[in-house]
Coordinates of C-alpha atoms in Angstrom, one line a residue:
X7 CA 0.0 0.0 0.0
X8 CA 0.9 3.7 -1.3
X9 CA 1.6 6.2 2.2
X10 CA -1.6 6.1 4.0
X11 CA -2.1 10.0 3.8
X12 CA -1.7 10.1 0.0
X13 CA -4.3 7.5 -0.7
X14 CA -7.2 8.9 2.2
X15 CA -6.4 12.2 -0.5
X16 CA -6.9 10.1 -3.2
X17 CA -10.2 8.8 -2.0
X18 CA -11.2 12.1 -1.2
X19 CA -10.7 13.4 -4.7
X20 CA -12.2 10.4 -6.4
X21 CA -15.5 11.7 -4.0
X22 CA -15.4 14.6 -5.4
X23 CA -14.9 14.1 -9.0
X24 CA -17.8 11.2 -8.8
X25 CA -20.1 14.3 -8.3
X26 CA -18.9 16.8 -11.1
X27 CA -21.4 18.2 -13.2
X28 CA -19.4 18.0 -16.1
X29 CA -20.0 14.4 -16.7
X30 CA -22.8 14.2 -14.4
X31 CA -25.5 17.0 -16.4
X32 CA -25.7 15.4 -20.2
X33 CA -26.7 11.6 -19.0
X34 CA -30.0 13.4 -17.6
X35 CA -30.7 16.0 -20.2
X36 CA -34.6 16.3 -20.9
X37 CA -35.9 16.4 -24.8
X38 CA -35.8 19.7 -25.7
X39 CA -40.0 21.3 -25.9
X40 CA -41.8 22.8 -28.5
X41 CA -41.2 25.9 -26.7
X42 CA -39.1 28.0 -24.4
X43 CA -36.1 26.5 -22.4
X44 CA -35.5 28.3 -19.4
X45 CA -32.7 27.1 -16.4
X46 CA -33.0 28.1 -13.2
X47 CA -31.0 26.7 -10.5
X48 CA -29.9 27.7 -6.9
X49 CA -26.4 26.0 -4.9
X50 CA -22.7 26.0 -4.2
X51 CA -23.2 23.6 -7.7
X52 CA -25.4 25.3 -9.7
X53 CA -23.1 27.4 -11.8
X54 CA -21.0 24.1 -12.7
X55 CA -24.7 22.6 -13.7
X56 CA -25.4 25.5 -15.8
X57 CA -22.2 25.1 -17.5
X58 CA -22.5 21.5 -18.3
X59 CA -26.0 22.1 -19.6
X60 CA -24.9 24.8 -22.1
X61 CA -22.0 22.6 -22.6
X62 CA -24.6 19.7 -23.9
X63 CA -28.3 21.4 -24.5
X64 CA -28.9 21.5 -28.4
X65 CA -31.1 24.1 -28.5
X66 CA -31.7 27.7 -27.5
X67 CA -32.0 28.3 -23.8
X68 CA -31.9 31.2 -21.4
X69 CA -31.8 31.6 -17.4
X70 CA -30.6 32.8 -14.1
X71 CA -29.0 30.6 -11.6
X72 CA -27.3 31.6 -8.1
X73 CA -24.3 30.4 -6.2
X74 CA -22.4 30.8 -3.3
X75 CA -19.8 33.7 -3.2
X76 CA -16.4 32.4 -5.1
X77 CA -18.4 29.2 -6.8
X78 CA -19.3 31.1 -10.7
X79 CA -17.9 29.8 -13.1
X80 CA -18.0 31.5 -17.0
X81 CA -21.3 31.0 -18.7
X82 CA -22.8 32.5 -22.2
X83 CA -26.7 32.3 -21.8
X84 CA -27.5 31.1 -18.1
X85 CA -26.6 34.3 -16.1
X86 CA -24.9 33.5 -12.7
X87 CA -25.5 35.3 -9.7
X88 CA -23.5 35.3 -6.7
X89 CA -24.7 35.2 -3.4
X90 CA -23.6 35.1 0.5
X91 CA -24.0 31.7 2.4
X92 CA -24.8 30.3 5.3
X93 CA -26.1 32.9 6.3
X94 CA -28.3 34.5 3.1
X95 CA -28.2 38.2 2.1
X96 CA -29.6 40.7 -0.2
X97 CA -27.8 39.5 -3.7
X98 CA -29.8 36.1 -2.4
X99 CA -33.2 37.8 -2.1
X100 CA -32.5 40.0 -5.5
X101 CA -31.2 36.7 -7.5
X102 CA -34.6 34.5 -5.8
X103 CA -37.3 37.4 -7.1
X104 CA -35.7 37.6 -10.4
X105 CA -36.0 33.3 -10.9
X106 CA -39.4 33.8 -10.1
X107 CA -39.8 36.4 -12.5
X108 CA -38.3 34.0 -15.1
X109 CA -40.8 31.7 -15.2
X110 CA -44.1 33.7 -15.4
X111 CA -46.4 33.5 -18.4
X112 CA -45.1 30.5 -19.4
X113 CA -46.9 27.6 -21.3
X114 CA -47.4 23.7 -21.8
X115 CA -45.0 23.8 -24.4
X116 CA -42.3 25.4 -22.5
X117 CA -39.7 23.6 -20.5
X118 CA -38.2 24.8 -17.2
X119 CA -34.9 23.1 -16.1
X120 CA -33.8 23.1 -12.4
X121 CA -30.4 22.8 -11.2
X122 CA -30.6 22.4 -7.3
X123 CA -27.8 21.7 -5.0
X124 CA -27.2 21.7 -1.5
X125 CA -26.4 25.2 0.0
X126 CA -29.5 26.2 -1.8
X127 CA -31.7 27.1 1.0
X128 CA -29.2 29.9 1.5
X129 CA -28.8 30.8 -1.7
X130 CA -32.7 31.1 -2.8
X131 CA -33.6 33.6 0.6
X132 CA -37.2 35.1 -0.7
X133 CA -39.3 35.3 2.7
X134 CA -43.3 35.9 2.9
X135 CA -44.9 38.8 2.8
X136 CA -44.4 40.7 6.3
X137 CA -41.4 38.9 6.7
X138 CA -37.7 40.4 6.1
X139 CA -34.5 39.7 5.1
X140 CA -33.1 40.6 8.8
X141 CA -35.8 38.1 10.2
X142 CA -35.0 35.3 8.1
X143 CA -30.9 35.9 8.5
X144 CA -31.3 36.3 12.5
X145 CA -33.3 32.7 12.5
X146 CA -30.9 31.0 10.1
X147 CA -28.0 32.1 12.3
X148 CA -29.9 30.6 15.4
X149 CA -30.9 27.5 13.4
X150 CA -27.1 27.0 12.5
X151 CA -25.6 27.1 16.1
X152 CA -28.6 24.9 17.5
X153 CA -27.7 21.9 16.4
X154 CA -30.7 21.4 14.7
X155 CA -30.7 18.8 12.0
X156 CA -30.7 19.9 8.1
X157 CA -34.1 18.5 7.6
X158 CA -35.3 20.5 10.6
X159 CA -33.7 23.5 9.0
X160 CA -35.0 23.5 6.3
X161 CA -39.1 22.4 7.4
X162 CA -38.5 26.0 9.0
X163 CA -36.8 27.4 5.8
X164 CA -39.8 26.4 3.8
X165 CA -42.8 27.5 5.7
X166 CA -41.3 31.2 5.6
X167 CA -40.5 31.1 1.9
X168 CA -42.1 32.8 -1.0
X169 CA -40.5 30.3 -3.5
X170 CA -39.2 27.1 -1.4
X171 CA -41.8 24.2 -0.4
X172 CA -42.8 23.8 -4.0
X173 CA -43.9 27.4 -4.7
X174 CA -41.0 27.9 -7.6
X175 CA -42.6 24.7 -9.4
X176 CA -45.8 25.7 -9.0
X177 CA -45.2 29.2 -10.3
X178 CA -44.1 27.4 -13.4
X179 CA -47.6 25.9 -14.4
X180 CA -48.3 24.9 -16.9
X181 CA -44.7 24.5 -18.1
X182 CA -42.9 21.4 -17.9
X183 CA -40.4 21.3 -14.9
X184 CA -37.0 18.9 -14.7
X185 CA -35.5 18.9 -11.8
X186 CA -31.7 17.9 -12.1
X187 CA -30.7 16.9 -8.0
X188 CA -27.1 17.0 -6.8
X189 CA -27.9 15.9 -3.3
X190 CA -26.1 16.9 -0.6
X191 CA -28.4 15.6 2.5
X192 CA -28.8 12.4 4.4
X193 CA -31.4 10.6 2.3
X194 CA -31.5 11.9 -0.6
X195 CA -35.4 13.6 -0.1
X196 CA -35.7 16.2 -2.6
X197 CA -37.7 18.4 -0.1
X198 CA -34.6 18.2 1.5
X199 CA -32.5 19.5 -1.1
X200 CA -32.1 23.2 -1.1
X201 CA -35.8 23.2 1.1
X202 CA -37.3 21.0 -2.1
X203 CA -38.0 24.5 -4.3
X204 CA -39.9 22.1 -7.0
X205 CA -41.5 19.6 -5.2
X206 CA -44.8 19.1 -3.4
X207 CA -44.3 19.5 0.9
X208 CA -45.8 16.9 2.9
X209 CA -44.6 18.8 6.4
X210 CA -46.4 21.4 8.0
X211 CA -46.3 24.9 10.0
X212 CA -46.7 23.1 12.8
X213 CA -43.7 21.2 12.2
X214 CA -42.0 24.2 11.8
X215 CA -43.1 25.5 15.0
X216 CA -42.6 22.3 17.0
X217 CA -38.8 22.6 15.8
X218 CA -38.4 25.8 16.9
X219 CA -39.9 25.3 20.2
X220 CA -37.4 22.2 20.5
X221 CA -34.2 23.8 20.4
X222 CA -35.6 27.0 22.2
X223 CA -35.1 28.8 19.3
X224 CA -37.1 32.7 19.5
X225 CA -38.3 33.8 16.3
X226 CA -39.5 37.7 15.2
X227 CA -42.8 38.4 15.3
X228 CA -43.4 38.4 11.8
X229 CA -42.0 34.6 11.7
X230 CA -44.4 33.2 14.6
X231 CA -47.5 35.1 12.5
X232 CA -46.4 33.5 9.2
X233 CA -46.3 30.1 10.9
X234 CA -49.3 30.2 13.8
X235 CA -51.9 31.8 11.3
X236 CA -50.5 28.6 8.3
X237 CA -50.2 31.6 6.0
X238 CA -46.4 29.5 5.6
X239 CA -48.1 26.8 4.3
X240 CA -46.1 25.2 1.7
X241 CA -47.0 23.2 -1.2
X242 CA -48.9 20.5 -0.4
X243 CA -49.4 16.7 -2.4
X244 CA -51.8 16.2 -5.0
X245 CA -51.4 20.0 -6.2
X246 CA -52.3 19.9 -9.5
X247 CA -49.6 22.6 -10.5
X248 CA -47.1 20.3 -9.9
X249 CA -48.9 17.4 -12.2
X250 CA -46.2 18.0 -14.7
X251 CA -42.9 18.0 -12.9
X252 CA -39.6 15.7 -12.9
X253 CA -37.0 15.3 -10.5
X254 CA -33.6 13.4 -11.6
X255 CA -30.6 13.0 -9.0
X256 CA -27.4 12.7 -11.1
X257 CA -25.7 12.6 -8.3
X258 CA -25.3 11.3 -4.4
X259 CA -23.7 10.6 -1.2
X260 CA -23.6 6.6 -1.9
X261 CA -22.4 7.4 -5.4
X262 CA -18.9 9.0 -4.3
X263 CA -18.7 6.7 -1.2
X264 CA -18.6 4.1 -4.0
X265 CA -16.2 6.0 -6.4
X266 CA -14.0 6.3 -3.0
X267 CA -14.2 2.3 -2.4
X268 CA -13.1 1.6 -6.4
X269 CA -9.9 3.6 -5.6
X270 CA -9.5 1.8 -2.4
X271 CA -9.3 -1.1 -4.0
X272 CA -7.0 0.0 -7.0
X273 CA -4.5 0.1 -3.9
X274 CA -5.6 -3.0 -2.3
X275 CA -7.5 -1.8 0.5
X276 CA -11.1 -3.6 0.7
X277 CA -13.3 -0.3 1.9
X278 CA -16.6 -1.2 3.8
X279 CA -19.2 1.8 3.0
X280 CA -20.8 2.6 6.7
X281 CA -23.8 4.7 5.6
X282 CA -24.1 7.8 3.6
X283 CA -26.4 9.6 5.7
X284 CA -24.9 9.4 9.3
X285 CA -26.3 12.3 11.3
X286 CA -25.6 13.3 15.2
X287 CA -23.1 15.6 16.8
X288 CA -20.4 15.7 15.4
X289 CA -18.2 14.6 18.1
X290 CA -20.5 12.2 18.9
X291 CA -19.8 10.4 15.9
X292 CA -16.2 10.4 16.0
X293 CA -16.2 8.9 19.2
X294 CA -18.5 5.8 18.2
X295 CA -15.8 5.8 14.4
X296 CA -13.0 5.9 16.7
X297 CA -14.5 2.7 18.9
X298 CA -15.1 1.1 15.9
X299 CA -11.5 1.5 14.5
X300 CA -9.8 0.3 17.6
X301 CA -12.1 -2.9 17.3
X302 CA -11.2 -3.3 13.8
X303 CA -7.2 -3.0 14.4
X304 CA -6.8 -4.6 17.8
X305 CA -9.7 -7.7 17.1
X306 CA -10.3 -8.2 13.4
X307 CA -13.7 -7.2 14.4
X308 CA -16.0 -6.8 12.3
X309 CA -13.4 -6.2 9.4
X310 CA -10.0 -7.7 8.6
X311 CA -6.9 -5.1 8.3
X312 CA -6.0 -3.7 6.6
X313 CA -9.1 -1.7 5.1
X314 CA -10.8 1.1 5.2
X315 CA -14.1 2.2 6.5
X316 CA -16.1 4.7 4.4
X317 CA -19.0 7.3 5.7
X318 CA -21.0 10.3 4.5
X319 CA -24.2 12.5 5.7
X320 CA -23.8 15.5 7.5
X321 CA -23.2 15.8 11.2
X322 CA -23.9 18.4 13.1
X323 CA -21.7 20.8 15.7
X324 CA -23.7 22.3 19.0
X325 CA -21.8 25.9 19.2
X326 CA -21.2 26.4 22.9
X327 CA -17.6 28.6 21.9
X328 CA -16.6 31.1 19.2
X329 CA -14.3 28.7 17.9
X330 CA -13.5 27.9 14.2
X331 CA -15.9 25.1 14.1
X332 CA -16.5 22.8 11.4
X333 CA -18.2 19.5 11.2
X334 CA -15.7 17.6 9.8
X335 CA -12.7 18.9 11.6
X336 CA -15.0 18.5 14.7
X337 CA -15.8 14.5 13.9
X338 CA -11.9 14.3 13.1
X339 CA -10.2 15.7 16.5
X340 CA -13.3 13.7 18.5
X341 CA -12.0 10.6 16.5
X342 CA -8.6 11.5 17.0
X343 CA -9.2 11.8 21.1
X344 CA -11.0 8.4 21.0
X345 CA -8.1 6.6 19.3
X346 CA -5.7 7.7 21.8
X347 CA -2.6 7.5 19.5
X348 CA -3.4 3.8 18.3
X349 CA -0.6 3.2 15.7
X350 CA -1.7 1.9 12.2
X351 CA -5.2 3.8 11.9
X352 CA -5.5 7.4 9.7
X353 CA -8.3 9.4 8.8
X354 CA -9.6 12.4 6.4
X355 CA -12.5 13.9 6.9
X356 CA -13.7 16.5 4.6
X357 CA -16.4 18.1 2.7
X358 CA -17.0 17.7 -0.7
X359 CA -17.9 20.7 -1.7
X360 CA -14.7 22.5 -0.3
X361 CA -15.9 24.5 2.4
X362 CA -16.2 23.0 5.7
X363 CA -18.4 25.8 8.3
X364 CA -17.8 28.8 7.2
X365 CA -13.7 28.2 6.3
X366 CA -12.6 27.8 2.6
X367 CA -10.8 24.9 4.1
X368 CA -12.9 21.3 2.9
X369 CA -11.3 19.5 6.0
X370 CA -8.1 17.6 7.8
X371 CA -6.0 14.5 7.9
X372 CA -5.3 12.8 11.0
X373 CA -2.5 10.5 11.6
X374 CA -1.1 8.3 14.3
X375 CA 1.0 10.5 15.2
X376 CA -0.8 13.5 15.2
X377 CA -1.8 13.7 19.4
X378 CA 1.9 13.9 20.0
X379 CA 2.9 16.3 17.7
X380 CA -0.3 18.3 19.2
X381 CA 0.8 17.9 22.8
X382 CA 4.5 18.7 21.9
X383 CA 3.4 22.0 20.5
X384 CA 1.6 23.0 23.5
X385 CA -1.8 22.9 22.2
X386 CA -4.6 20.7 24.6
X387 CA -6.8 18.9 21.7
X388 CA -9.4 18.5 24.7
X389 CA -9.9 22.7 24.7
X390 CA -9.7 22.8 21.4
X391 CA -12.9 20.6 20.8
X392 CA -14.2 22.3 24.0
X393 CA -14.1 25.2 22.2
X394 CA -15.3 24.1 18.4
X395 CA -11.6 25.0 17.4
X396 CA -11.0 22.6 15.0
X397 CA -10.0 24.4 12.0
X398 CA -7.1 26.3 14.4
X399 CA -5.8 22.6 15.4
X400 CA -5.0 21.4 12.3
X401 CA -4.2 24.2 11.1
X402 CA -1.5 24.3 13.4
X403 CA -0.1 20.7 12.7
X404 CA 0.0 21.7 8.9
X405 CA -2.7 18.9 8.6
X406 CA -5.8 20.9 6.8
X407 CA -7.1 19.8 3.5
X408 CA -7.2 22.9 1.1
X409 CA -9.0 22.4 -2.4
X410 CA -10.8 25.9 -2.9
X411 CA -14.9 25.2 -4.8
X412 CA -15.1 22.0 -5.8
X413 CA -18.0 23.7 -7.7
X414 CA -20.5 20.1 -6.8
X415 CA -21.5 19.2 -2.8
X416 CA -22.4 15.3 -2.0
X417 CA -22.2 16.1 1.6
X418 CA -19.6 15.0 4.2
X419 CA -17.0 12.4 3.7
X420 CA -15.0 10.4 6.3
X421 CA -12.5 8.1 5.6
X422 CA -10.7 6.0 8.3
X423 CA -8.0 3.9 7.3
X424 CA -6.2 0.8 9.1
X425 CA -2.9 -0.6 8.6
X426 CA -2.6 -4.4 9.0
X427 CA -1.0 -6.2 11.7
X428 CA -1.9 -2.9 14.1
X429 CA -2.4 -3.2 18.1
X430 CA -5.3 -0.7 18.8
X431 CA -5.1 -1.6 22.5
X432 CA -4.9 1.1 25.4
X433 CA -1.8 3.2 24.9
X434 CA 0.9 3.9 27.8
X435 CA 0.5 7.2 29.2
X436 CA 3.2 9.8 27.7
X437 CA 3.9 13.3 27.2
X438 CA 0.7 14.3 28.2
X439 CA -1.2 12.1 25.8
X440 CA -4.0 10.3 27.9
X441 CA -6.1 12.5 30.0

């Protein structure tokens, strides 16, 4: 086997390429209509989508897509728009009204095309009537730090929307409406994606509420009216405006956890795919990876070394300090802690679409080593993940992984790797290294 750290990068870029639109767009091209072709399309992906499709569409098209600040790329007749996120802003709200303004007056001989990624929710940030901007920013920031799953983010998202929940497919009756999916949440659920702006809702305001109330979260005024009078209420099923829409994912989770595992092998590591839609706290998580790992190395159990065990979804991080956070680099130093400087076993952990939090750093490598050199330096790992430091940890080892936009987003990807003939036992105190 290759150095350990070259082929966890290795996997990590075989993730990501498994996802990019470039060859991912023309297999799920729609026939072109007797009418109009307009693209619309919201996500850290979207302006790589609306490349590919110019790239492949035969025909004439026109359209407006937005993307995260830093992810345009060059387009001739989709216009790309760049906007903030996590946390949305006015170019968001500007770009939103204007895709909605696309697809008015349309017919049943146009086609509307949607390119939706994750990061969309964000991205697309038109609220209610009554609502504002400054509402909807001050709740996404509180949704963020509560640790609040992405599905429960976005039920919220939805039922304060005017174009989310369904409402930008159903402003596109009676066009035709493709959907083309690069998912980037546990499941794959197309509501899900980007708060599902094209498909029907079966959640509620009440949902909404119930997940606010859970996590203590205090809305504005404006919010709680929206929600308690079910003037939010999305899109629901058997909406006939929606009689005439398509969704196609071109691209997933399990899809680049299995592009990971085909490189694996190339180097003769047999990788065992975990789940692509783990969810928790992201510490959490790397404790249970890191149990697992020790079992593997020191037991043969449930996995002979050496291999390598593979994982996606998207954790989240509980922000108690004003750390750099991160979910991956979280899940990596909890792993790290867990292992306890057990030689033989590596991990990267990283996020595919390059930007992990709000960092342009996608993640970090951890080696067996890496406690020691930690303690050595002076820094206490234990504060830093007290603290949601991650990104300052690794950064300090010279351990992050850098790989600017990756311009596609298939979620969170973990890689743990272990060396054969490995002892995972309990390790000797030293320097500082067990607590």
């Amino acid at each position: 086997m290759s150095d350990p750290r070259s082929v966890l990068h290795a996997l990590f870029a075989a993730a990501v390429a498994s996802a990019d639109p470039a060859q991912r767009v023309r297999p799920f091209l729609p026939d072109p209509p007797k009418g109009r072709t307009i693209v619309v399309g919201c996500g850290k992906a979207s302006a790589s989508m609306a490349h590919a499709f110019e790239e492949a569409w035969p025909g004439p098209l026109e359209g407006l897509v937005v993307t995260r600040y830093g992810h345009g790329v060059p387009t001739t007749r989709i216009e790309v728009v760049e906007a903030s996120h996590p946390v949305p802003d006015a170019a968001g709200e500007t770009a939103a009204r204007r895709i909605l303004e696309r697809v008015q007056g349309l017919t049943a001989d146009d086609l509307v095309v949607c390119l939706i990624s994750g990061g969309g929710s964000a991205l697309l940030p038109l609220p209610l009537s009554g609502i504002t901007l400054e509402d909807k920013q001050s709740l996404n920031k509180a949704l963020l730090r509560s640790g609040a799953t992405i599905g429960e983010m976005n039920c919220v998202r939805r039922h304060l929307s005017a174009i989310k929940g369904g409402r930008l497919g159903a402003a596109c009756h009676p066009a035709r409406v493709v959907t083309l999916l690069i998912s980037d949440v546990p499941g794959d659920d197309p509501i899900n994606i980007a708060s599902g702006p094209t498909v029907l809702d079966p959640t509620t305001c009440e949902d909404a509420i119930a997940i606010l109330d859970r996590y203590g979260i205090e809305a504005a005024p404006a919010v709680m009216e929206a929600l308690t009078s079910g003037r939010g209420e999305s899109i629901k099923p058997n909406d006939e405006r929606l009689d005439r829409t398509e969704v196609r994912m071109i691209a997933t989770p399990q899809m680049a956890l299995e592009a990971a595992a085909s490189v694996a092998a190339e180097h003769g590591l047999p990788a065992y795919i975990l789940g692509d839609a783990i969810e928790g706290e992201a510490r959490d998580v790397g404790k249970v990876m890191a149990a697992l790992a020790r079992q593997v190395a020191g037991k043969g159990q449930p996995f002979a070394t050496p291999c390598v065990l593979l994982s996606g979804g998207e954790t989240t991080v509980t922000v108690w300090r004003h750390g750099r956070g991160g979910r991956n680099v979280e899940f990596l130093l909890s792993l790290g802690l867990g292992l306890e400087g057990a030689p033989g076993i590596h991990a990267l952990a990283g996020d595919t679409d390059g930007v992990d939090g709000s960092e342009n750093v996608a993640g970090a490598y951890w080696g067996p080593d890496s406690l020691r050199r930690a303690w050595a330096m002076g820094m206490n790992p234990h504060d830093s993940l007290t603290a949601n430091d991650g990104h300052s940890f690794f950064e300090a080892l010279g351990d992050t992984v850098v790989t600017g936009p990756t311009l596609t987003n298939v979620n969170d990807f973990r890689a743990v790797l272990i060396a054969a003939d490995t002892d995972a036992g309990p390790t000797p105190p030293s320097n500082g290294l067990n607590r």
